[in-house]
Amino acid sequence: MMDDFNEKNLYEILGVDTDASTEEIKQKYHSLAKFYHPDKNKGHSAVVVFEKIQHAYSILKDVDLKNKYDEQLLSEDPNISDEVDINDMNFVGDSFEYDCRCGYKYIILEDDLSQGYDTVQCSGCSLLIKVLFEYDSEEEEEEE
């Protein structure tokens, strides 16, 4: 089960989706910890797996640590399907929108861009795009 354990992210270690609830994460952790616990499973690999399960849960159960981990995952995500120049997006209200091939939209708030976020997931599927833009913080200061 855990052959490629070192290549897995914390969600994969616990066998949950990235949008899993706190309760789902907790239930899966308890199930895996019980199975791989060194008192129940005597193999050396079980000890290693148990330690990784412990580590994954220690991060994902803490809201602040989980949020930081999620941001890190997004910034490292190799699954970005496309890069889109902000000038090719539609400005609507306080956000930028871009049509996805699935028929839904990528939507990123202007505030998110100003805070340095440049990756956005489609509202209807799992595709991600990177928004190409330059943010001028001096321009915003002048407007205030």
mmCIF file of C-alpha atoms in Angstrom:
data_model
loop_
_atom_site.group_PDB
_atom_site.id
_atom_site.type_symbol
_atom_site.label_atom_id
_atom_site.label_comp_id
_atom_site.label_asym_id
_atom_site.label_seq_id
_atom_site.Cartn_x
_atom_site.Cartn_y
_atom_site.Cartn_z
ATOM 1 C CA MET A 1 0.000 0.000 0.000
ATOM 2 C CA MET A 2 2.689 2.494 0.971
ATOM 3 C CA ASP A 3 5.524 1.683 -1.474
ATOM 4 C CA ASP A 4 5.830 5.201 -2.834
ATOM 5 C CA PHE A 5 5.207 6.776 0.560
ATOM 6 C CA ASN A 6 7.933 9.402 0.220
ATOM 7 C CA GLU A 7 6.339 10.761 -2.956
ATOM 8 C CA LYS A 8 2.917 11.261 -1.390
ATOM 9 C CA ASN A 9 1.533 14.453 0.048
ATOM 10 C CA LEU A 10 -0.076 14.457 3.495
ATOM 11 C CA TYR A 11 -3.577 13.959 2.101
ATOM 12 C CA GLU A 12 -2.436 10.955 0.076
ATOM 13 C CA ILE A 13 -0.700 9.484 3.140
ATOM 14 C CA LEU A 14 -4.030 9.517 4.972
ATOM 15 C CA GLY A 15 -5.967 8.513 1.861
ATOM 16 C CA VAL A 16 -8.298 11.520 1.888
ATOM 17 C CA ASP A 17 -9.150 14.211 -0.651
ATOM 18 C CA THR A 18 -7.766 17.708 -0.215
ATOM 19 C CA ASP A 19 -11.294 18.928 0.506
ATOM 20 C CA ALA A 20 -11.929 16.310 3.202
ATOM 21 C CA SER A 21 -13.615 17.547 6.366
ATOM 22 C CA THR A 22 -11.845 17.571 9.715
ATOM 23 C CA GLU A 23 -14.016 14.645 10.771
ATOM 24 C CA GLU A 24 -13.136 12.605 7.648
ATOM 25 C CA ILE A 25 -9.434 13.252 8.245
ATOM 26 C CA LYS A 26 -9.786 12.197 11.884
ATOM 27 C CA GLN A 27 -11.677 8.998 11.034
ATOM 28 C CA LYS A 28 -9.179 7.977 8.362
ATOM 29 C CA TYR A 29 -6.265 8.731 10.681
ATOM 30 C CA HIS A 30 -7.710 6.547 13.464
ATOM 31 C CA SER A 31 -8.330 3.709 11.039
ATOM 32 C CA LEU A 32 -4.797 3.808 9.611
ATOM 33 C CA ALA A 33 -3.119 4.383 12.982
ATOM 34 C CA LYS A 34 -4.912 1.376 14.421
ATOM 35 C CA PHE A 35 -3.838 -0.844 11.521
ATOM 36 C CA TYR A 36 -0.190 0.331 11.375
ATOM 37 C CA HIS A 37 0.367 0.777 15.115
ATOM 38 C CA PRO A 38 3.633 -0.965 16.109
ATOM 39 C CA ASP A 39 1.843 -2.924 18.847
ATOM 40 C CA LYS A 40 -0.491 -4.474 16.251
ATOM 41 C CA ASN A 41 1.737 -4.600 13.166
ATOM 42 C CA LYS A 42 5.276 -5.820 13.871
ATOM 43 C CA GLY A 43 6.926 -5.112 10.511
ATOM 44 C CA HIS A 44 9.615 -2.426 10.241
ATOM 45 C CA SER A 45 7.777 -0.749 7.366
ATOM 46 C CA ALA A 46 4.684 -0.520 9.572
ATOM 47 C CA VAL A 47 6.673 1.592 12.058
ATOM 48 C CA VAL A 48 7.778 3.935 9.266
ATOM 49 C CA VAL A 49 4.257 4.173 7.882
ATOM 50 C CA PHE A 50 2.843 4.772 11.369
ATOM 51 C CA GLU A 51 5.274 7.676 11.890
ATOM 52 C CA LYS A 52 4.284 9.221 8.562
ATOM 53 C CA ILE A 53 0.598 8.841 9.407
ATOM 54 C CA GLN A 54 1.247 10.541 12.764
ATOM 55 C CA HIS A 55 3.075 13.389 11.040
ATOM 56 C CA ALA A 56 0.376 13.866 8.389
ATOM 57 C CA TYR A 57 -2.358 13.978 10.996
ATOM 58 C CA SER A 58 -0.428 16.387 13.233
ATOM 59 C CA ILE A 59 -0.436 18.913 10.360
ATOM 60 C CA LEU A 60 -3.907 18.300 8.919
ATOM 61 C CA LYS A 61 -5.735 18.392 12.269
ATOM 62 C CA ASP A 62 -4.420 21.890 13.062
ATOM 63 C CA VAL A 63 -6.344 24.524 11.070
ATOM 64 C CA ASP A 64 -3.439 26.981 10.829
ATOM 65 C CA LEU A 65 -0.872 24.354 9.879
ATOM 66 C CA LYS A 66 -3.299 22.816 7.382
ATOM 67 C CA ASN A 67 -3.904 26.197 5.722
ATOM 68 C CA LYS A 68 -0.162 26.823 5.419
ATOM 69 C CA TYR A 69 0.329 23.328 4.002
ATOM 70 C CA ASP A 70 -2.493 23.856 1.484
ATOM 71 C CA GLU A 71 -0.904 27.118 0.303
ATOM 72 C CA GLN A 72 2.410 25.338 -0.113
ATOM 73 C CA LEU A 73 0.739 22.554 -2.096
ATOM 74 C CA LEU A 74 -0.901 25.057 -4.413
ATOM 75 C CA SER A 75 2.340 26.886 -5.048
ATOM 76 C CA GLU A 76 4.105 23.621 -5.892
ATOM 77 C CA ASP A 77 1.263 22.043 -7.851
ATOM 78 C CA PRO A 78 2.576 20.614 -11.121
ATOM 79 C CA ASN A 79 -0.986 20.163 -12.347
ATOM 80 C CA ILE A 80 -1.414 23.706 -13.606
ATOM 81 C CA SER A 81 -3.173 23.217 -16.912
ATOM 82 C CA ASP A 82 -2.450 26.627 -18.402
ATOM 83 C CA GLU A 83 -1.037 30.084 -17.850
ATOM 84 C CA VAL A 84 -3.377 32.965 -18.626
ATOM 85 C CA ASP A 85 -2.425 36.607 -18.969
ATOM 86 C CA ILE A 86 -4.630 38.786 -16.795
ATOM 87 C CA ASN A 87 -5.368 40.951 -19.860
ATOM 88 C CA ASP A 88 -7.119 37.941 -21.414
ATOM 89 C CA MET A 89 -9.482 37.662 -18.440
ATOM 90 C CA ASN A 90 -12.783 39.502 -17.950
ATOM 91 C CA PHE A 91 -12.969 41.937 -15.038
ATOM 92 C CA VAL A 92 -16.346 41.577 -13.301
ATOM 93 C CA GLY A 93 -17.016 43.547 -10.109
ATOM 94 C CA ASP A 94 -14.031 42.800 -7.894
ATOM 95 C CA SER A 95 -12.786 39.669 -9.670
ATOM 96 C CA PHE A 96 -11.274 38.373 -12.873
ATOM 97 C CA GLU A 97 -12.958 35.535 -14.771
ATOM 98 C CA TYR A 98 -11.788 33.184 -17.489
ATOM 99 C CA ASP A 99 -13.763 30.428 -19.223
ATOM 100 C CA CYS A 100 -12.663 26.852 -18.586
ATOM 101 C CA ARG A 101 -12.979 24.158 -21.221
ATOM 102 C CA CYS A 102 -15.501 22.352 -18.971
ATOM 103 C CA GLY A 103 -17.949 25.264 -19.358
ATOM 104 C CA TYR A 104 -17.439 26.749 -15.902
ATOM 105 C CA LYS A 105 -15.120 29.609 -14.959
ATOM 106 C CA TYR A 106 -11.871 30.371 -13.223
ATOM 107 C CA ILE A 107 -12.576 33.241 -10.821
ATOM 108 C CA ILE A 108 -9.915 35.068 -8.831
ATOM 109 C CA LEU A 109 -10.516 38.091 -6.640
ATOM 110 C CA GLU A 110 -8.548 41.264 -7.181
ATOM 111 C CA ASP A 111 -7.650 41.166 -3.449
ATOM 112 C CA ASP A 112 -6.174 37.671 -3.855
ATOM 113 C CA LEU A 113 -3.966 38.900 -6.683
ATOM 114 C CA SER A 114 -2.819 41.870 -4.580
ATOM 115 C CA GLN A 115 -1.800 39.418 -1.852
ATOM 116 C CA GLY A 116 0.327 37.435 -4.297
ATOM 117 C CA TYR A 117 -1.988 34.535 -5.067
ATOM 118 C CA ASP A 118 -1.772 33.660 -8.746
ATOM 119 C CA THR A 119 -3.193 30.132 -8.964
ATOM 120 C CA VAL A 120 -6.912 29.471 -9.256
ATOM 121 C CA GLN A 121 -9.033 26.346 -9.617
ATOM 122 C CA CYS A 122 -12.000 26.155 -11.944
ATOM 123 C CA SER A 123 -15.360 26.484 -10.206
ATOM 124 C CA GLY A 124 -16.606 23.356 -11.993
ATOM 125 C CA CYS A 125 -13.657 20.963 -12.275
ATOM 126 C CA SER A 126 -10.208 20.292 -10.851
ATOM 127 C CA LEU A 127 -8.153 22.178 -13.459
ATOM 128 C CA LEU A 128 -5.845 24.932 -12.260
ATOM 129 C CA ILE A 129 -4.454 27.953 -14.066
ATOM 130 C CA LYS A 130 -1.710 30.372 -13.187
ATOM 131 C CA VAL A 131 -2.637 34.015 -13.725
ATOM 132 C CA LEU A 132 0.199 36.039 -15.220
ATOM 133 C CA PHE A 133 0.207 39.596 -13.908
ATOM 134 C CA GLU A 134 2.347 42.294 -12.371
ATOM 135 C CA TYR A 135 0.952 43.944 -9.293
ATOM 136 C CA ASP A 136 2.010 47.515 -8.657
ATOM 137 C CA SER A 137 1.678 48.199 -4.918
ATOM 138 C CA GLU A 138 2.731 51.854 -5.405
ATOM 139 C CA GLU A 139 -0.259 52.420 -7.685
ATOM 140 C CA GLU A 140 -2.671 51.234 -5.003
ATOM 141 C CA GLU A 141 -1.017 53.455 -2.378
ATOM 142 C CA GLU A 142 -1.486 56.487 -4.654
ATOM 143 C CA GLU A 143 -5.222 55.720 -5.024
ATOM 144 C CA GLU A 144 -5.712 55.828 -1.244
#
